Amino acid sequence: MNIGDMLPDYLDEARKMVSGLAEVSYGLEENPDCLKEAMRLFHTLKGSSGFMGFDSVCEFCHLAEEAISGMKEVPEGFPQFLRALSSTLSDIMDGIESSGAELPSVREALAPFSRGFAGADFTGVTGQARSVLDETGLRLSAERLDTMLSLIGQVEVLKNRLASQTHRLPTDVVRAFHDLELNLDALRDQVMGLRMVDMGRYFRGLRAVVSEMADQMGKEVDFQTTGGEVRVDRVVAEGIMEALTHLLRNALDHGVESPDERESAGKARAGMVTLAISQEGNRVLITVSDDGRGVNMDRLRARALEDFGRDMTRAELLSLLFRHGFSLTKETTRYSGRGVGLDVVKEAVDRLGGSVSLDTAEGRGMTVTLDLPLTVLVTRLCFVRIGNEVFGLPLSSVARVDWRDDLEVVSPAGRQFVKTEERALALVDAGRVLGLSSDGEMILTLRSGTEDFCLAVDEVLPESDAVVKPLGEMFSGQKQFVGSVIGADGVPVLVMDPGYLVDQGGENA
Amino acid sequence: MPRFAAFRVGPRTLAIDVDHILGFTREPVWTRLPGARPGVVGICNWRGEVCPLVDMGQLMGVEGSGGPWACVTASGAGMMAILADSVIGLEHGEPTPVDEDVFSGTYAADDGERFVLSLEEVARLCAT
């Protein structure tokens, strides 16, 4: 057997080490002991790379191992540094696979990380080092990839403009246009695929977090994961990781009981915590569930009465758990009880344009479901007219559309609500929030985070896919908008943030 | 000698370092931005990119410019389009530094004084 025959096994093992580094980086934020695991991963990768003759990787791993062995605590920026490094090493492995050798550019790609380890400065490397490889082994920076996607988005805008004019074109031109449309969709999917990652790459780090917390709390936990093969946009995966850590922390701290307590309740001594990931069309559903004590609804109701002076529906009560500063636990532990946790989850989900729901049964556990887009690059938007202006809204946040006349709108104490059989939803006047003159004849029921609310607009227009771009630094204070898109007629369209609107509901309804 | 793009806004002639100029466009396609500062007309489409559209007339407290031209710029402050009544063109100038609101300097041309815009300062005034 020659060295070349061993390449597949080397790559298989090396990729595990590399994805392990990304996973460990999440563990580091909770548990400095994960440094030892990082050192072990570098040590193993050093050995196998040296054996294969991949000297640049080998020497780099030696430097990393040495540097980490001298660390007493996790340096500032190190988890992010490690994630960027994992991404670069992953690209290097792709390059080795396609060329069968260590490319000369490997040393150059690792240079910023070598400087980071040598100077013990781990800040500022995160963005510049991220790169991806296409299948020909060409190096492509993440920024360049985003530029390509942006250009594809612009071509899609032009395509949509043409699509509205096809009735004026000869048949053969229309046929060519449809071929162009198909090819453009395929091109977009291919380029977007370069940004997608397996969710499974993060499982090991989360498992380390669960294991560490269970040990600290004296609890026994059986942690199950499913759906690691689901591929999502790297931005979504990394944007939700802190929230997942919080959910697991809550499951262990508030949910799973001590082994003795569980035994006396007729349960297995080890609590079950499950992280399940599945794909539903262009959405990813992430469920964190436990079979612990669940939420005591009587206590929650009493606490709500104490804090807000009124009785609430079950949905309203459960949504309180996502409010900043709200905690049912009076004492704080190292892990929870400060009223932060689920609000962090909601914020992360809002940022990514998703929603979160919670279900619980006392004594049987709790399930939190995050519903997120697979990618944040292309968003399906619903367009609405408010006064003379057109705005976009993420379609995922729109639950239903009604005529105002078909709904029962009540106005107790100057606030407007839409009354249904089960509940009363705050009605937000979009025109008033945006300072526009509006009749508000159509009512959208929107879901933001955990809260449903209604939004009065003048007209609902056809939906479409669009690449939403941020408004830029100059308008960073414009919280009512998540960004803008170019409409089919070339006019920029502002995309509203449902999370901001629901916050305005109380004041403007 | 540095080169500038010069254009008129009401009674004043403004100039921007040519290195910051992406181009001029007539009657830009734009939309209003609710809640924006006075002087910010809205956001406009420049070749598929969205950028702020600024009325320097409002910022300087003079009549005009409501267009029809827009001078599209890119600097450390990001992209920005500035409305202009008319475009004079490219010219050389040796500005004398001034400390006056949104201007970093002035220079003399055959047909009058030019006010060199500080794009960073304009962006700061327009930021929300």
XYZ file of C-alpha atoms in Angstrom:
637
model
C 0.000 0.000 0.000
C 1.410 3.422 -0.847
C 0.736 6.780 0.794
C -1.838 7.700 -1.872
C -3.973 4.694 -0.934
C -4.119 5.975 2.609
C -5.391 9.419 1.587
C -9.125 8.629 1.956
C -8.599 7.330 5.508
C -6.409 10.314 6.356
C -9.017 12.755 5.029
C -11.793 10.946 6.838
C -9.967 11.185 10.152
C -8.647 14.698 9.546
C -12.123 15.999 8.737
C -13.397 14.561 12.001
C -10.597 16.384 13.825
C -11.351 19.601 11.976
C -15.092 19.491 12.626
C -14.220 18.528 16.205
C -12.337 21.834 16.556
C -15.456 23.782 15.561
C -17.539 21.779 18.004
C -15.013 22.216 20.796
C -15.021 25.976 20.185
C -18.646 26.106 21.337
C -17.792 24.036 24.370
C -14.988 26.481 25.235
C -17.476 29.249 25.874
C -18.924 27.135 28.678
C -16.066 24.970 29.741
C -12.362 25.897 29.642
C -11.562 22.176 30.020
C -12.380 21.862 26.339
C -8.904 23.316 25.742
C -7.565 19.834 26.510
C -9.844 18.382 23.851
C -8.637 20.997 21.332
C -5.036 20.098 22.156
C -5.793 16.390 21.665
C -7.344 17.106 18.266
C -4.310 19.100 17.107
C -2.018 16.367 18.418
C -3.836 13.648 16.441
C -3.979 15.757 13.289
C -0.270 16.553 13.644
C 0.599 12.852 13.802
C -1.419 11.751 10.796
C -0.403 14.797 8.706
C 3.267 14.175 9.491
C 2.882 10.536 8.444
C 1.332 11.594 5.133
C 4.057 14.165 4.515
C 1.773 17.172 4.768
C 4.422 19.257 6.488
C 2.665 22.627 6.587
C -0.361 21.175 8.374
C 1.881 19.113 10.654
C 4.063 22.072 11.656
C 1.031 24.238 12.189
C -0.617 21.652 14.451
C 2.572 21.436 16.484
C 2.549 25.213 16.953
C -1.126 25.128 17.940
C -0.639 22.263 20.378
C 2.289 24.042 22.038
C 0.355 27.295 22.313
C -2.745 25.681 23.794
C -0.726 23.677 26.319
C 0.444 26.992 27.802
C -3.067 28.417 28.164
C -4.406 28.751 31.695
C -7.762 30.092 30.558
C -9.604 30.660 27.317
C -8.092 33.800 25.682
C -10.339 36.526 24.321
C -11.604 35.710 20.852
C -10.200 32.176 20.917
C -13.496 30.309 20.283
C -14.177 32.450 17.193
C -10.549 32.056 16.105
C -10.884 28.289 16.408
C -14.056 28.277 14.328
C -12.408 30.314 11.570
C -9.412 27.975 11.731
C -11.676 24.938 11.489
C -13.253 26.435 8.390
C -9.855 27.069 6.795
C -8.559 23.590 7.674
C -11.722 22.146 6.165
C -10.924 23.993 2.927
C -7.357 22.716 3.073
C -8.629 19.139 3.358
C -10.841 19.747 0.311
C -7.764 21.026 -1.546
C -5.735 17.961 -0.542
C -8.557 15.724 -1.695
C -8.861 17.359 -5.114
C -5.128 17.666 -5.788
C -3.837 14.631 -3.869
C -1.147 16.806 -2.317
C -0.635 19.692 0.079
C -1.050 22.776 -2.110
C 1.619 25.497 -1.814
C -1.097 27.935 -0.731
C -1.718 25.972 2.493
C 1.077 27.712 4.363
C -0.253 31.072 3.229
C -3.812 30.171 4.285
C -2.583 29.145 7.737
C -0.274 32.159 8.153
C -2.775 34.427 9.995
C -3.523 31.584 12.401
C 0.157 30.863 12.932
C 0.630 34.534 13.793
C -2.339 34.304 16.151
C -0.865 31.356 18.045
C 2.665 32.780 18.029
C 1.573 36.168 19.352
C -1.267 34.822 21.537
C -3.561 37.308 19.783
C -6.773 35.658 18.691
C -8.826 38.688 17.804
C -9.282 39.956 14.309
C -8.534 36.738 12.446
C -12.129 35.501 12.334
C -13.383 37.213 9.189
C -10.301 37.403 7.031
C -9.471 33.739 7.109
C -12.801 32.234 6.151
C -12.761 30.684 2.771
C -14.325 27.904 0.818
C -13.068 25.758 -1.996
C -15.008 24.943 -5.051
C -14.738 21.479 -6.527
C -11.817 22.382 -8.754
C -9.773 23.271 -5.701
C -9.835 27.006 -6.396
C -9.724 29.131 -3.288
C -12.696 31.415 -2.872
C -13.055 33.855 0.012
C -16.352 33.960 1.879
C -16.620 37.639 0.961
C -16.207 36.860 -2.731
C -18.801 34.129 -2.404
C -21.220 36.632 -0.863
C -20.484 39.033 -3.740
C -21.298 36.275 -6.233
C -24.564 35.592 -4.439
C -25.343 39.285 -4.404
C -24.772 39.448 -8.170
C -26.989 36.416 -8.670
C -29.624 38.216 -6.603
C -29.349 41.211 -8.905
C -29.676 39.017 -11.988
C -32.784 37.513 -10.369
C -34.247 40.996 -10.002
C -33.668 41.574 -13.722
C -35.171 38.150 -14.431
C -38.301 39.127 -12.481
C -38.516 42.382 -14.432
C -38.312 40.441 -17.687
C -40.846 37.891 -16.423
C -43.454 40.641 -16.131
C -42.897 41.530 -19.811
C -42.932 38.058 -21.401
C -46.443 38.541 -22.831
C -44.930 41.131 -25.182
C -42.171 38.849 -26.451
C -42.132 36.336 -29.348
C -42.546 32.658 -28.370
C -38.939 31.653 -29.098
C -37.636 34.486 -26.897
C -40.007 33.426 -24.095
C -38.731 29.846 -24.408
C -35.131 31.085 -24.170
C -36.131 33.173 -21.175
C -37.539 30.105 -19.375
C -34.298 28.196 -20.079
C -32.375 31.137 -18.667
C -34.646 31.076 -15.618
C -33.961 27.367 -14.988
C -30.221 27.816 -15.388
C -30.168 30.800 -13.097
C -32.020 28.848 -10.387
C -29.516 25.993 -10.763
C -26.583 28.430 -10.560
C -28.017 30.048 -7.423
C -28.525 26.637 -5.767
C -24.959 25.580 -6.609
C -23.382 28.740 -5.226
C -25.619 28.735 -2.166
C -24.636 25.121 -1.548
C -21.076 26.323 -0.870
C -22.342 28.132 2.207
C -24.222 25.159 3.599
C -22.880 23.040 6.473
C -24.028 19.812 8.138
C -25.633 20.550 11.502
C -23.949 17.401 12.794
C -20.599 19.196 12.904
C -21.803 21.055 16.010
C -23.120 18.037 17.922
C -19.876 17.096 19.593
C -19.425 20.561 21.126
C -23.007 20.567 22.392
C -22.549 17.079 23.806
C -19.497 18.352 25.688
C -21.587 21.203 27.106
C -24.336 18.822 28.259
C -21.894 16.373 29.766
C -20.024 19.100 31.656
C -23.203 20.679 33.021
C -24.662 17.307 34.044
C -21.483 16.545 36.004
C -21.541 19.951 37.699
C -25.183 19.577 38.650
C -24.938 15.966 39.783
C -27.483 14.842 37.206
C -27.566 11.856 34.909
C -28.471 12.645 31.327
C -28.951 10.619 28.179
C -28.360 13.160 25.375
C -29.704 12.086 21.981
C -29.185 13.895 18.692
C -30.835 13.315 15.329
C -30.723 15.073 11.983
C -26.996 15.856 11.861
C -27.118 15.413 8.082
C -29.427 18.402 7.593
C -27.498 21.123 5.757
C -28.148 24.746 6.579
C -26.569 28.093 5.804
C -23.441 28.542 7.908
C -24.775 31.940 9.060
C -27.948 30.294 10.388
C -26.043 27.443 12.053
C -23.565 29.730 13.781
C -26.265 32.279 14.598
C -28.329 29.735 16.501
C -25.572 27.908 18.365
C -25.594 30.171 21.436
C -29.376 29.792 21.628
C -29.081 26.008 21.509
C -26.557 26.109 24.334
C -29.042 28.151 26.396
C -31.853 25.715 25.666
C -29.743 22.740 26.730
C -28.677 24.634 29.848
C -32.316 25.288 30.707
C -33.264 21.678 30.027
C -30.609 20.462 32.439
C -30.982 23.093 35.111
C -34.749 23.611 35.223
C -36.024 20.497 33.481
C -34.181 17.305 34.340
C -34.516 16.386 38.017
C -31.827 14.848 40.230
C -31.520 11.037 39.874
C -33.165 10.439 43.288
C -36.010 12.817 42.532
C -36.624 11.098 39.203
C -36.556 7.668 40.780
C -39.106 8.623 43.401
C -41.314 10.009 40.609
C -41.169 6.629 38.851
C -38.818 7.823 36.093
C -35.470 6.445 34.918
C -32.584 7.892 36.936
C -31.099 9.400 33.783
C -33.070 12.208 32.209
C -33.562 12.234 28.468
C -32.559 15.379 26.557
C -33.074 15.327 22.809
C -31.855 17.643 20.091
C -33.688 16.846 16.861
C -33.129 18.623 13.558
C -35.276 18.189 10.474
C -35.844 19.936 7.189
C -39.315 21.026 6.115
C -39.105 22.510 2.624
C -36.921 25.598 2.880
C -37.159 25.669 6.687
C -35.194 23.871 9.373
C -36.946 22.763 12.557
C -34.769 22.373 15.647
C -36.395 20.785 18.674
C -34.858 20.621 22.134
C -36.883 18.477 24.506
C -36.462 16.930 27.923
C -38.504 14.533 30.040
C -37.989 16.534 33.217
C -40.355 18.346 35.540
C -41.822 20.718 32.939
C -43.264 24.121 33.793
C -45.545 24.501 36.788
C -48.380 26.436 35.135
C -50.003 27.344 38.485
C -46.787 28.965 39.645
C -46.394 30.699 36.307
C -49.959 32.007 36.476
C -49.445 33.270 40.036
C -46.185 34.968 39.031
C -47.878 36.600 36.036
C -50.705 37.859 38.252
C -48.133 39.255 40.673
C -46.124 40.997 37.920
C -48.840 42.062 35.467
C -51.995 42.188 37.599
C -54.140 40.095 35.258
C -54.940 36.518 34.394
C -53.486 35.280 31.119
C -54.178 32.564 28.568
C -51.863 29.535 28.422
C -50.169 30.885 25.269
C -49.604 34.281 26.908
C -48.209 32.641 30.034
C -45.759 30.504 28.063
C -44.638 33.510 26.022
C -43.628 35.216 29.304
C -40.817 32.697 29.601
C -39.169 34.378 26.598
C -39.253 37.853 28.175
C -36.005 39.428 29.279
C -35.612 39.317 33.053
C -38.472 36.888 33.616
C -37.535 33.769 35.559
C -39.560 31.379 37.665
C -36.439 30.470 39.601
C -35.696 32.807 42.472
C -32.208 31.513 43.197
C -29.460 31.870 40.629
C -27.052 29.082 39.795
C -23.919 29.155 37.697
C -26.095 28.200 34.756
C -29.433 29.911 35.058
C -31.993 31.782 37.120
C -30.977 35.300 36.179
C -33.866 35.715 33.818
C -31.657 35.437 30.786
C -31.728 32.430 28.572
C -34.984 32.036 26.722
C -34.984 35.743 25.819
C -31.575 35.177 24.236
C -33.114 32.327 22.270
C -35.943 34.534 21.049
C -33.528 37.306 20.044
C -31.371 34.909 18.037
C -34.412 33.409 16.328
C -35.812 36.872 15.541
C -32.489 37.937 14.042
C -32.572 34.980 11.689
C -36.199 35.541 10.690
C -37.568 32.500 12.498
C -40.055 31.726 15.222
C -39.957 29.778 18.446
C -42.663 27.861 20.275
C -42.768 26.060 23.580
C -44.881 23.245 24.921
C -44.815 21.661 28.332
C -46.605 19.149 30.511
C -45.954 19.310 34.222
C -43.956 16.314 35.357
C -43.399 15.165 31.787
C -40.997 17.754 30.411
C -40.717 20.585 27.975
C -40.193 20.952 24.227
C -38.899 24.089 22.522
C -39.145 24.214 18.737
C -37.188 26.666 16.626
C -38.450 27.216 13.104
C -35.681 28.809 11.012
C -34.959 29.484 7.355
C -32.432 27.091 5.787
C -30.629 30.123 4.450
C -30.723 33.825 5.168
C -29.659 34.675 1.623
C -32.942 34.344 -0.198
C -36.103 35.238 1.646
C -39.647 34.699 0.487
C -41.298 38.063 0.980
C -44.893 39.163 1.212
C -45.354 42.701 -0.124
C -47.878 45.119 1.318
C -48.985 48.653 0.492
C -49.197 51.143 3.333
C -50.424 54.524 2.141
C -48.620 55.071 -1.155
C -45.553 53.036 -0.211
C -44.764 49.354 -0.704
C -42.983 47.344 2.005
C -41.848 43.751 2.324
C -42.379 41.325 5.196
C -40.807 37.874 5.595
C -43.549 35.525 4.397
C -42.601 33.074 7.146
C -43.951 35.562 9.681
C -47.348 35.900 7.974
C -49.884 33.456 9.418
C -53.033 34.743 7.671
C -54.635 37.667 5.869
C -58.167 38.998 6.487
C -60.315 41.950 5.543
C -60.800 44.224 8.546
C -64.574 44.018 8.061
C -64.474 40.251 8.562
C -62.828 40.546 11.968
C -64.013 41.710 15.356
C -61.833 44.643 16.361
C -62.256 45.892 19.944
C -60.695 48.974 21.536
C -60.516 48.748 25.335
C -58.656 51.662 26.947
C -57.621 53.125 23.612
C -55.752 50.004 22.473
C -56.947 47.935 19.559
C -57.264 44.159 19.583
C -58.504 41.615 17.094
C -60.744 39.197 18.946
C -60.924 35.549 17.927
C -62.607 32.632 19.679
C -59.472 31.727 21.609
C -57.602 34.963 22.131
C -57.262 38.697 21.585
C -54.294 39.808 19.460
C -52.846 43.328 19.619
C -53.553 45.249 16.426
C -50.690 47.424 15.210
C -51.465 50.222 12.768
C -48.542 50.025 10.314
C -49.315 53.498 8.974
C -49.048 55.017 12.430
C -45.777 53.214 13.234
C -44.217 54.391 9.949
C -45.786 57.856 9.938
C -47.831 57.207 6.797
C -51.474 57.882 6.043
C -53.239 54.520 5.827
C -56.775 53.110 5.908
C -55.627 49.722 7.201
C -58.383 47.762 5.497
C -56.480 44.484 5.446
C -55.224 42.737 8.552
C -52.213 40.423 8.557
C -51.774 38.057 11.469
C -48.036 37.945 12.054
C -45.874 35.732 14.168
C -42.721 37.184 15.678
C -40.643 35.061 18.017
C -43.299 33.669 20.349
C -45.904 36.364 19.930
C -48.687 36.635 17.403
C -50.084 40.043 16.584
C -52.083 41.755 13.849
C -50.870 44.408 11.447
C -53.219 46.732 9.582
C -52.141 47.517 5.999
C -53.910 48.869 2.915
C -53.255 46.109 0.404
C -51.492 42.762 0.132
C -49.477 42.341 -3.089
C -47.983 39.229 -4.761
C -45.109 37.527 -2.941
C -41.659 36.704 -4.341
C -38.154 35.497 -3.457
C -35.609 38.230 -2.838
C -32.135 38.814 -1.492
C -32.537 41.121 1.504
C -29.577 43.417 2.045
C -28.970 45.426 5.207
C -29.520 49.187 4.984
C -25.929 49.813 5.963
C -24.160 51.493 8.814
C -25.720 54.911 8.178
C -29.155 53.554 9.025
C -28.185 51.103 11.747
C -30.641 52.891 14.072
C -33.596 52.164 11.766
C -34.779 49.197 13.786
C -38.147 48.998 12.050
C -36.470 47.625 8.916
C -34.296 44.540 8.504
C -33.059 45.728 5.123
C -34.198 46.324 1.596
C -34.650 44.537 -1.705
C -34.851 45.759 -5.281
C -38.380 45.322 -6.580
C -39.253 43.926 -10.009
C -39.605 47.509 -11.298
C -36.157 48.443 -9.981
C -37.492 50.508 -7.079
C -35.957 49.692 -3.658
C -38.433 48.181 -1.206
C -37.927 48.356 2.555
C -38.397 45.108 4.462
C -40.072 45.520 7.839
C -38.977 43.746 11.011
C -41.985 41.974 12.579
C -40.122 41.862 15.909
C -39.921 45.662 15.999
C -43.568 46.032 15.038
C -44.784 43.761 17.826
C -42.746 45.768 20.331
C -44.502 48.895 19.054
C -47.883 47.217 19.358
C -48.480 48.241 22.949
C -47.691 51.875 22.310
C -49.282 52.327 18.938
C -52.208 49.950 18.889
C -3.116 68.298 -8.594
C -6.186 66.447 -7.203
C -9.205 65.953 -9.446
C -12.777 66.595 -8.423
C -16.250 66.036 -9.818
C -18.187 69.292 -9.557
C -21.959 69.763 -9.538
C -24.454 72.440 -8.575
C -26.865 72.381 -5.653
C -28.893 75.587 -5.629
C -26.545 78.589 -5.472
C -23.518 76.487 -4.477
C -21.113 74.400 -6.482
C -19.979 71.305 -4.638
C -17.008 69.088 -5.415
C -16.108 65.543 -4.459
C -12.727 63.852 -4.817
C -12.968 61.863 -8.039
C -11.635 58.749 -6.274
C -14.948 58.599 -4.391
C -17.179 58.945 -7.461
C -18.938 55.850 -8.780
C -20.880 57.795 -11.386
C -23.719 60.207 -12.109
C -27.246 59.091 -12.828
C -30.251 61.055 -14.034
C -33.539 60.652 -12.154
C -32.493 57.886 -9.791
C -35.082 55.268 -8.847
C -35.702 55.725 -5.150
C -38.072 55.107 -2.281
C -38.792 57.093 0.871
C -37.245 55.971 4.158
C -39.676 56.636 7.030
C -37.975 57.912 10.164
C -34.881 59.177 8.327
C -33.154 62.447 9.207
C -34.045 65.630 7.283
C -31.775 65.709 4.266
C -32.154 61.985 3.643
C -34.628 61.692 0.806
C -34.695 57.903 0.890
C -32.802 54.984 -0.580
C -32.067 54.524 -4.264
C -31.060 51.753 -6.644
C -27.592 52.127 -8.127
C -26.924 49.200 -10.435
C -28.562 46.733 -8.065
C -27.059 48.191 -4.903
C -29.208 50.169 -2.499
C -27.717 53.384 -1.132
C -28.906 56.468 0.781
C -30.115 59.391 -1.334
C -29.174 62.754 0.186
C -30.483 66.239 -0.517
C -27.528 68.553 0.250
C -29.800 71.564 -0.242
C -31.680 70.627 2.919
C -28.483 69.919 4.832
C -26.961 73.266 3.822
C -30.225 75.160 4.284
C -30.367 76.404 0.675
C -32.975 76.033 -2.104
C -32.496 72.880 -4.273
C -31.500 70.275 -5.059
C -34.377 68.023 -5.803
C -32.422 66.535 -8.689
C -32.714 65.528 -11.446
C -29.117 64.267 -11.145
C -27.540 62.126 -8.467
C -23.835 61.823 -7.854
C -23.155 58.304 -6.528
C -20.191 58.028 -4.187
C -18.333 55.395 -2.186
C -16.068 56.190 0.746
C -15.240 54.976 4.223
C -18.774 56.054 5.091
C -20.221 53.603 2.577
C -22.167 54.284 -0.594
C -24.207 57.482 -0.858
C -25.995 59.275 -3.688
C -26.184 63.089 -3.573
C -28.834 64.935 -5.544
C -27.615 67.649 -7.941
C -29.338 70.303 -10.056
C -26.715 70.030 -12.783
C -23.356 68.382 -13.384
C -20.339 70.529 -14.275
C -17.819 67.731 -14.827
C -14.304 66.806 -13.790
C -11.729 69.454 -12.939
C -8.467 69.942 -11.071
C -8.337 71.899 -7.843
C -5.988 72.712 -4.978
C -8.322 73.029 -1.986
C -7.611 75.215 1.000
C -8.760 73.413 4.155
C -11.794 74.883 5.910
C -13.554 73.902 9.077
C -17.119 74.424 8.005
C -19.869 71.811 8.613
C -19.785 69.295 5.795
C -16.943 70.870 3.831
C -13.304 69.897 4.103
C -11.982 72.633 1.806
C -12.637 75.126 -0.970
C -10.898 75.961 -4.217
C -11.444 78.528 -6.923
C -12.480 77.657 -10.479
C -13.047 79.883 -13.512
C -16.753 80.223 -12.829
C -16.662 80.518 -9.040
C -15.822 78.846 -5.763
C -16.065 75.086 -5.160
C -16.945 73.561 -1.788
C -15.302 70.163 -1.278
C -17.645 67.785 0.516
C -16.550 65.604 3.419
C -18.566 62.450 2.736
C -17.868 61.108 6.231
C -19.346 64.272 7.749
C -22.402 64.108 5.480
C -22.891 60.462 6.511
C -22.567 61.402 10.175
C -25.243 64.103 9.836
C -27.574 61.729 7.994
C -27.132 58.721 10.276
C -30.061 57.406 12.305
